[in-house]
Coordinates of C-alpha atoms in Angstrom, one line a residue:
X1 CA 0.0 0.0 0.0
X2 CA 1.1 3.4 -1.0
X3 CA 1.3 6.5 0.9
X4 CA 1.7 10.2 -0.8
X5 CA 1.2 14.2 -0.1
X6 CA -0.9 13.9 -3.1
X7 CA -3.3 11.0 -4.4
X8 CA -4.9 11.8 -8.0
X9 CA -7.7 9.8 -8.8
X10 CA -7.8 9.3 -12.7
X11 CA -4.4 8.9 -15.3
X12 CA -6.1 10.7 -18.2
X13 CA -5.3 14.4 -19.1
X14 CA -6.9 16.0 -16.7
X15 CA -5.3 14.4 -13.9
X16 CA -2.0 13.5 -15.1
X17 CA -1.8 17.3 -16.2
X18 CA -2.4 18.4 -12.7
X19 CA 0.2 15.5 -11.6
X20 CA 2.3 17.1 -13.3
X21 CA 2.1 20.3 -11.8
X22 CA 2.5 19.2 -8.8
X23 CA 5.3 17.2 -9.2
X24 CA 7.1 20.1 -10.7
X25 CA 7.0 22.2 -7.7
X26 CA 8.3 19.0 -5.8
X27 CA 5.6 17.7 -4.1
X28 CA 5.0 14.0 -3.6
X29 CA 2.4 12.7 -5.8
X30 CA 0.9 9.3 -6.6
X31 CA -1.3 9.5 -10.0
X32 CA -3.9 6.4 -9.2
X33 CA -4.9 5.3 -12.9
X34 CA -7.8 3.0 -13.9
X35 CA -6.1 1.9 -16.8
X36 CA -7.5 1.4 -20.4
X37 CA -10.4 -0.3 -19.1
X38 CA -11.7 3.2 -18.0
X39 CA -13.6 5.5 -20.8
X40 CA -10.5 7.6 -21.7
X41 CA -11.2 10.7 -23.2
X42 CA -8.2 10.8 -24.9
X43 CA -8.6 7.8 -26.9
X44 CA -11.3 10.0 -28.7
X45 CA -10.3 13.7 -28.2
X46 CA -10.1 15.5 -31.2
X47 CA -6.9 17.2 -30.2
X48 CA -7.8 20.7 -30.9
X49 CA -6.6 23.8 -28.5
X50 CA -9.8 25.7 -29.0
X51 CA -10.9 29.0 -28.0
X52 CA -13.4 30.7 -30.3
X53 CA -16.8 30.1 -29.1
X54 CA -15.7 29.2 -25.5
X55 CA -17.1 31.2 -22.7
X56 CA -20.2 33.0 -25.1
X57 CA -21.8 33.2 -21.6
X58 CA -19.0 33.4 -19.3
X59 CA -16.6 35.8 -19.9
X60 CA -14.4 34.4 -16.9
X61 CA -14.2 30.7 -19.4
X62 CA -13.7 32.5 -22.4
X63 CA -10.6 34.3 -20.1
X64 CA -9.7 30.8 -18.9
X65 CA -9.7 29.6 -22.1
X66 CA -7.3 32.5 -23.9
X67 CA -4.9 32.7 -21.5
X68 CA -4.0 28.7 -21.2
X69 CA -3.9 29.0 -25.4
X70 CA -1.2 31.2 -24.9
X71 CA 0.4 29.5 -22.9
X72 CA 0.2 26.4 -25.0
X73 CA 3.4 27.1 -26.8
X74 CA 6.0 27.4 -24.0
X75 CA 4.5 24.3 -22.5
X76 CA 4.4 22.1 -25.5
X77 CA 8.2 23.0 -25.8
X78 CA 8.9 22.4 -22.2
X79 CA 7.0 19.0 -22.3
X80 CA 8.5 17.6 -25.2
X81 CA 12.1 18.7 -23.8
X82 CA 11.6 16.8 -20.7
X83 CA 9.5 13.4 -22.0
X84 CA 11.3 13.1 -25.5
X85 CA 8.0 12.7 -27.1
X86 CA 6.9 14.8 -30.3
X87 CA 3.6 16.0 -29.6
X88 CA 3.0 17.2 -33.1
X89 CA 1.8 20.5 -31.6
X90 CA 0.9 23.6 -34.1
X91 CA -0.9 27.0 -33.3
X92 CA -1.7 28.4 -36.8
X93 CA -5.0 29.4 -36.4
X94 CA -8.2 27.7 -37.2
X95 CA -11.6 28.2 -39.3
X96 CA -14.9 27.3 -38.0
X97 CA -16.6 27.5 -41.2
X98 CA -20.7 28.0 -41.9
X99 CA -22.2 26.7 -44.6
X100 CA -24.6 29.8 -45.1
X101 CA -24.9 33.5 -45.0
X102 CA -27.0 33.4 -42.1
X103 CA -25.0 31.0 -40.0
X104 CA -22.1 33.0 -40.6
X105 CA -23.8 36.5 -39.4
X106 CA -25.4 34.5 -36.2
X107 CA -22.0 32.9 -35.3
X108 CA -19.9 36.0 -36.0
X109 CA -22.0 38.8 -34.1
X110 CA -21.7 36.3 -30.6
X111 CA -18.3 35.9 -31.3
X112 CA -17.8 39.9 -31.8
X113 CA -19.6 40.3 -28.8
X114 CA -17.9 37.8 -26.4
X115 CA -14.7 40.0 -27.7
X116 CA -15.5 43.0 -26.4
X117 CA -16.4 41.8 -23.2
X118 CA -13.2 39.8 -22.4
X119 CA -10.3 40.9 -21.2
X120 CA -7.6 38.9 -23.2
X121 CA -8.1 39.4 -26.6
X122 CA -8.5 36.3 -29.1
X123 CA -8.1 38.4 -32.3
X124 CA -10.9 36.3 -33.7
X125 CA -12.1 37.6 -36.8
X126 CA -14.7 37.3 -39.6
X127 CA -13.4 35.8 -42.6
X128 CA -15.1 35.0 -46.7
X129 CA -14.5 32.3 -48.3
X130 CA -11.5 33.6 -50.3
X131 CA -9.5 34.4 -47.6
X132 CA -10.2 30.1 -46.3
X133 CA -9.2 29.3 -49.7
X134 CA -6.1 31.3 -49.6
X135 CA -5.0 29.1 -46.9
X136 CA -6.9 25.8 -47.8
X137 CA -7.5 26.1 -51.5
X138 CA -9.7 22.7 -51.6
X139 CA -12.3 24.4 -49.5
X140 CA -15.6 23.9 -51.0
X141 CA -18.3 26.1 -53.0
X142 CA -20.4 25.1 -50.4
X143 CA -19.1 27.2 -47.3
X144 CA -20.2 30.6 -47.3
X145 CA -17.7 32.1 -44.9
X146 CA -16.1 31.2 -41.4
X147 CA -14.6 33.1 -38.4
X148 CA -10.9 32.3 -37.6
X149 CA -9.0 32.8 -34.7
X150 CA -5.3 33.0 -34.2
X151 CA -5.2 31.0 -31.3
X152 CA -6.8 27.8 -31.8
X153 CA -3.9 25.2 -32.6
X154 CA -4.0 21.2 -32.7
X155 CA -1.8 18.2 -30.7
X156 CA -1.8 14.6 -31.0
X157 CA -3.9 13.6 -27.7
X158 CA -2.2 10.3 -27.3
X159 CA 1.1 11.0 -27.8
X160 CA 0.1 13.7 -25.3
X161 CA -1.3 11.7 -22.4
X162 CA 1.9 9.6 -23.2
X163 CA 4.1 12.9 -22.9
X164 CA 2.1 13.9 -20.1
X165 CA 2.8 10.7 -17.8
X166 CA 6.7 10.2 -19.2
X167 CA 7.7 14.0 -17.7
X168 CA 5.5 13.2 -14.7
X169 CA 7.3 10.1 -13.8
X170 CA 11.0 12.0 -14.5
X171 CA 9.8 14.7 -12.1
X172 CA 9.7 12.4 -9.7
X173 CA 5.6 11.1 -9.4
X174 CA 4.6 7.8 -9.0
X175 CA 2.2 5.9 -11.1
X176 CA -0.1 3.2 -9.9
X177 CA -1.7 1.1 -12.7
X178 CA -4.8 -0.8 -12.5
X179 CA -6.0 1.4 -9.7
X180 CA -9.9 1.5 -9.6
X181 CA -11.5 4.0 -6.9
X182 CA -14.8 2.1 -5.4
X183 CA -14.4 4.1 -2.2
X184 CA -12.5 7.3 -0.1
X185 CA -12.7 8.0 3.4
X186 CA -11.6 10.7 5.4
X187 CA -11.0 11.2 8.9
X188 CA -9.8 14.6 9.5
X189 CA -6.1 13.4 9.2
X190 CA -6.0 11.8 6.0
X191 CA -7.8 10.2 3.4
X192 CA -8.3 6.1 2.9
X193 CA -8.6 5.2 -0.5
X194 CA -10.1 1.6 -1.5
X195 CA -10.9 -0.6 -4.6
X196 CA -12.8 -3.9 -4.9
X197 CA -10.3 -5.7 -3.3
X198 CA -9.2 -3.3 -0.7
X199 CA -7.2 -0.6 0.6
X200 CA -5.1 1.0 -2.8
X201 CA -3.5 3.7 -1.1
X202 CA -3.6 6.4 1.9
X203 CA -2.8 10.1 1.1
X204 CA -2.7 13.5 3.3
X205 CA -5.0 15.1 0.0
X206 CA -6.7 13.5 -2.6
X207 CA -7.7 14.8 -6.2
X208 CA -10.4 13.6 -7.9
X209 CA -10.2 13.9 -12.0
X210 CA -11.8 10.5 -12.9
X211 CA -13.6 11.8 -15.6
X212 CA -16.9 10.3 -15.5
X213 CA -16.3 8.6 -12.4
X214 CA -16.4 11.4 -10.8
X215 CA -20.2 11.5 -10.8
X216 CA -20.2 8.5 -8.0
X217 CA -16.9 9.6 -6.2
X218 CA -17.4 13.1 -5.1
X219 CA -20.9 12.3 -2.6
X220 CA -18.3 10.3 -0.5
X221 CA -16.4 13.5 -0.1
X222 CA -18.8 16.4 -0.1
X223 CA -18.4 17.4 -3.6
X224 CA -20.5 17.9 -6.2
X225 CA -20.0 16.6 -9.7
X226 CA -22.9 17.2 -12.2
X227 CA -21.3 15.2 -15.4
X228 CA -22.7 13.4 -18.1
X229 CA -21.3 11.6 -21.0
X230 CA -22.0 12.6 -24.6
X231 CA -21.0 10.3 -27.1
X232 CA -19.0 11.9 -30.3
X233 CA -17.9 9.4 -33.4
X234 CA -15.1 10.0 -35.3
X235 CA -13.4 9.0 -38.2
X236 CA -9.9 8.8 -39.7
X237 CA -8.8 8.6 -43.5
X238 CA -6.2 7.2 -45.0
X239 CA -2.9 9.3 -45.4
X240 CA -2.7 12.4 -48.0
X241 CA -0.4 14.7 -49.5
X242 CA -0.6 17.9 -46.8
X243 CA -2.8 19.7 -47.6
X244 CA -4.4 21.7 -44.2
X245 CA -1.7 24.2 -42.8
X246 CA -4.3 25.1 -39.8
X247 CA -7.5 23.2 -39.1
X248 CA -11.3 23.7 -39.5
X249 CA -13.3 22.9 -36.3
X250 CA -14.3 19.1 -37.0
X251 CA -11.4 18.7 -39.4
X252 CA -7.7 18.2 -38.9
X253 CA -5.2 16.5 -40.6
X254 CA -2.5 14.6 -38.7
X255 CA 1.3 15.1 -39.2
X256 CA 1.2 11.8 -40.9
X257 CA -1.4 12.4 -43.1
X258 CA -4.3 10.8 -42.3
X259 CA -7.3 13.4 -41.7
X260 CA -9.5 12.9 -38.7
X261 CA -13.1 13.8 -38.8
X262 CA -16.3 14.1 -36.9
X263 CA -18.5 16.7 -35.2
X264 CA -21.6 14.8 -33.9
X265 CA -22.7 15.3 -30.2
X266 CA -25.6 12.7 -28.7
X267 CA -27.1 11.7 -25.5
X268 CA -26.5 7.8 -25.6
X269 CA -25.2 7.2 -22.3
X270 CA -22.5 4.8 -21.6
X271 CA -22.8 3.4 -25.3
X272 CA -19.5 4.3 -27.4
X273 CA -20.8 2.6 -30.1
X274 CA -20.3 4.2 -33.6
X275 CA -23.7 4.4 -35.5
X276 CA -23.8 4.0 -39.3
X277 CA -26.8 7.3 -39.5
X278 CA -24.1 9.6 -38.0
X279 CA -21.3 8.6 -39.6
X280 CA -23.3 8.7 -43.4
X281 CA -24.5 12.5 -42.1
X282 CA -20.9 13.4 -40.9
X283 CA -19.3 12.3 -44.1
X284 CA -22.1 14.2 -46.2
X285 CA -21.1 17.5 -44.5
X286 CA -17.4 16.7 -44.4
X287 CA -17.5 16.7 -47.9
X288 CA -19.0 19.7 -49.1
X289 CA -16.5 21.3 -47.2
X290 CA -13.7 19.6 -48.5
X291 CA -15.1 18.1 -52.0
X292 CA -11.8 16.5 -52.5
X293 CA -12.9 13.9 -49.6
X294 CA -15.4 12.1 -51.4
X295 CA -13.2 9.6 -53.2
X296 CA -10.7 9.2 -50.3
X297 CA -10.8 5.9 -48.0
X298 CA -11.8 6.0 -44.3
X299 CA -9.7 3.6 -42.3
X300 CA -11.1 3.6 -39.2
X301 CA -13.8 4.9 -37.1
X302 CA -14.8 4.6 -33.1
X303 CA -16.9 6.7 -31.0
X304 CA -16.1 8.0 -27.3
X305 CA -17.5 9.5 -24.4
X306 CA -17.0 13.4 -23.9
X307 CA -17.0 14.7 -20.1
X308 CA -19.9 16.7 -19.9
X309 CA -21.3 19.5 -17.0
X310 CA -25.2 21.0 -17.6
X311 CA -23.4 24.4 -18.9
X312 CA -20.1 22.9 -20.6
X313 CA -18.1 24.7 -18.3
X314 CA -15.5 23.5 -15.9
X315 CA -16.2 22.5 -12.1
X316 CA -13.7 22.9 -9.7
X317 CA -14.5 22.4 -6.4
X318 CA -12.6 22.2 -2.5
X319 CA -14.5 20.0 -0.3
X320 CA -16.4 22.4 2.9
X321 CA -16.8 18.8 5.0
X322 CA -13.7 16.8 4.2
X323 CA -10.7 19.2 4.1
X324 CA -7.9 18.3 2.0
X325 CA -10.2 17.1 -0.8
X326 CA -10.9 18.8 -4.0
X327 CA -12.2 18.4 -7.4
X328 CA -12.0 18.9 -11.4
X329 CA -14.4 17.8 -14.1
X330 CA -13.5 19.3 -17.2
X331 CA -14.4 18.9 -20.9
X332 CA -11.9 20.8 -22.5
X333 CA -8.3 18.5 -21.1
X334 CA -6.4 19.5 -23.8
X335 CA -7.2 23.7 -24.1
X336 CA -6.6 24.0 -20.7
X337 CA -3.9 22.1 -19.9
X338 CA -1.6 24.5 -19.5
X339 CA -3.5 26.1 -16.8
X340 CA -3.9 22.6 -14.8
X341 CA -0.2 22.3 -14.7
X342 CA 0.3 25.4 -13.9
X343 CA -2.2 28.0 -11.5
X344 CA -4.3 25.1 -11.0
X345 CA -2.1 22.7 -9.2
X346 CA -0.8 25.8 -7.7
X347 CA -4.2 26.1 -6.3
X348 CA -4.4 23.1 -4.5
X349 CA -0.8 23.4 -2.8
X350 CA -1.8 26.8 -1.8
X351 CA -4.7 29.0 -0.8
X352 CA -7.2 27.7 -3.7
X353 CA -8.2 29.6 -6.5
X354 CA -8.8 33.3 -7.1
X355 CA -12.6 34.5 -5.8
X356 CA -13.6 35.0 -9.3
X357 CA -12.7 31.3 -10.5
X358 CA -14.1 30.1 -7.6
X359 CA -17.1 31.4 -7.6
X360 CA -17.8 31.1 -11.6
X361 CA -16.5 27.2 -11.9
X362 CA -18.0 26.2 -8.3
X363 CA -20.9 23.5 -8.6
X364 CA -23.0 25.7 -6.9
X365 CA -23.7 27.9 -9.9
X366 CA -26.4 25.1 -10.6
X367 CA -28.2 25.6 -7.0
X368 CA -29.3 29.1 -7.6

């Protein structure tokens, strides 16, 4: 049985990011992972550093959101540096392109909007379709326009998580494989953690970023976490010529070639199934963007479950009852990653986070 400062309760990017962190600034951290019996987001996250259209509500997530982009850059480096791991990491800009006029004005007046009330600029803009085929000349007759914002950038999310838990491990955190969470228990001085066959490991603080599993974890340590899953399906063709310098939201071509595809959102609960309707209705949109898609072969496809709160937003929480004990279900692992290595894990060393994160990303925004 293992004993650590730190006990992080899920090995996917959300918790091995904050592992991370931690482990950086020295502390002693033990990253308890589930293994790939567990719905990893990874295996099906599109890979995109978004921003543009985060936070149309909230300007503190659209903040959130901005400043971890830019801080992508530095921390891809640093990562790659320390794991040896190419992470196949590029911030050119993306399009998320409309396929009429009215779409186009809809999208681009929220986006305006959401601008002016943040306080890091995006520098998203309104684009036509001439300047998308200046950068993508196979874009399609079809699209009537898109907005495009400088700091939306793609990675490879598995060679990521891989990244991710290689530096972890060479900052000195530990790793415990196989490690399934039934049960925690707190008793003022520390926190028991347990799986089917008993205790797994005992920890002064405990982290739970299990994804999903959150849901049935954080009642045992008065926390609150309101997630669902929502099934996307995805699909990957075979390798092409480069052809896509920056990506298109549900579009992105990998760095060897293949391009990955898939946009679909549905309430199927625990099913990762892929569906033959979806696929045939992704494909038919797919293609009028990029017409020259129509003849090209699609190797594989597979669905997976997304991570998903009642507003999309993040919820952090620290536990009032069991002290020591805090919480993070998040959708958007990759985009803020940065920030959960960084201020976030700083956080839970430290005094917690700032009033205004607090308050906007607390669980209790869905009591009022």
């Amino acid at each position: 049985m293992s004993h650590a400062a730190f006990a992080i309760v899920g090995g996917g990017l959300v918790g091995a990011g904050i592992g991370y962190g931690l482990a950086k600034a020295g502390h002693d951290v033990l990253l308890l992972d589930e293994g790939d019996v567990a719905f990893r987001a990874a295996r099906g996250n599109f890979g995109n550093v978004w921003v543009q259209g985060k936070g149309l509500s909230s300007p503190t997530y659209a903040d959130l959101s901005r400043g971890a982009a830019l801080g992508w850059r530095a921390f891809a480096a640093e990562l790659e540096d320390l794991s040896g791991v190419p992470l196949h990491f590029s911030q050119n800009g993306a399009f998320y392109v409309c396929l009429s006029a009215a779409e186009l004005d809809r999208r681009a007046d929220a986006l305006l909007a959401a601008e002016a009330a943040s306080r890091i600029p995006s520098g998203v803009e309104r684009v036509d379709r001439s300047a998308i085929a200046a950068v993508i000349p196979e874009i399609g007759e079809a699209v009537a326009g898109a907005t495009f914002c400088p700091l939306d950038g793609m990675v490879d999310p598995l060679r990521l998580l891989r990244a991710l838990l290689s530096g972890y491990q060479r900052l000195g955190g530990r790793v415990q494989a196989g490690a399934r969470i039934a049960r925690i228990d707190g008793d003022g001085r520390g926190f028991v953690l347990q799986g089917a066959d008993g205790t797994v490991a005992t920890a002064d603080r405990v982290v739970l970023a299990a994804g999903l599993g959150n849901a049935a974890l954080a009642p045992q340590l008065g926390l609150t976490a309101p997630v669902r899953p929502v099934r996307g399906q995805v699909f990957v063709t075979e390798k092409l010529r480069p052809f896509m310098s920056c990506g298109i939201h549900f579009i992105r071509q990998t760095a060897d070639g293949g391009v990955i595809c898939g946009e679909s959102s549905e309430e199927a609960g625990f099913d990762e199934a892929t569906t033959r309707p979806v696929l045939r209705d992704s494909a038919a949109k797919i293609t009028a963007v990029l017409p020259l898609l129509r003849h090209v072969r699609v190797v594989r496809a597979w669905g997976a479950l997304r991570v998903m709160s009642p507003d999309g937003l993040p919820v952090y929480q620290r536990s009032a009852t069991h002290p020591g004990a805090y919480l993070a279900s998040v959708h958007s692992g990759v985009t803020l990653l940065p920030f959960h290595a960084g201020p976030f894990a700083a956080a839970l060393a430290g005094d917690w986070l700032a009033p205004d994160l607090a308050a906007a990303f607390s669980p209790e925004r869905f009591h009022v």
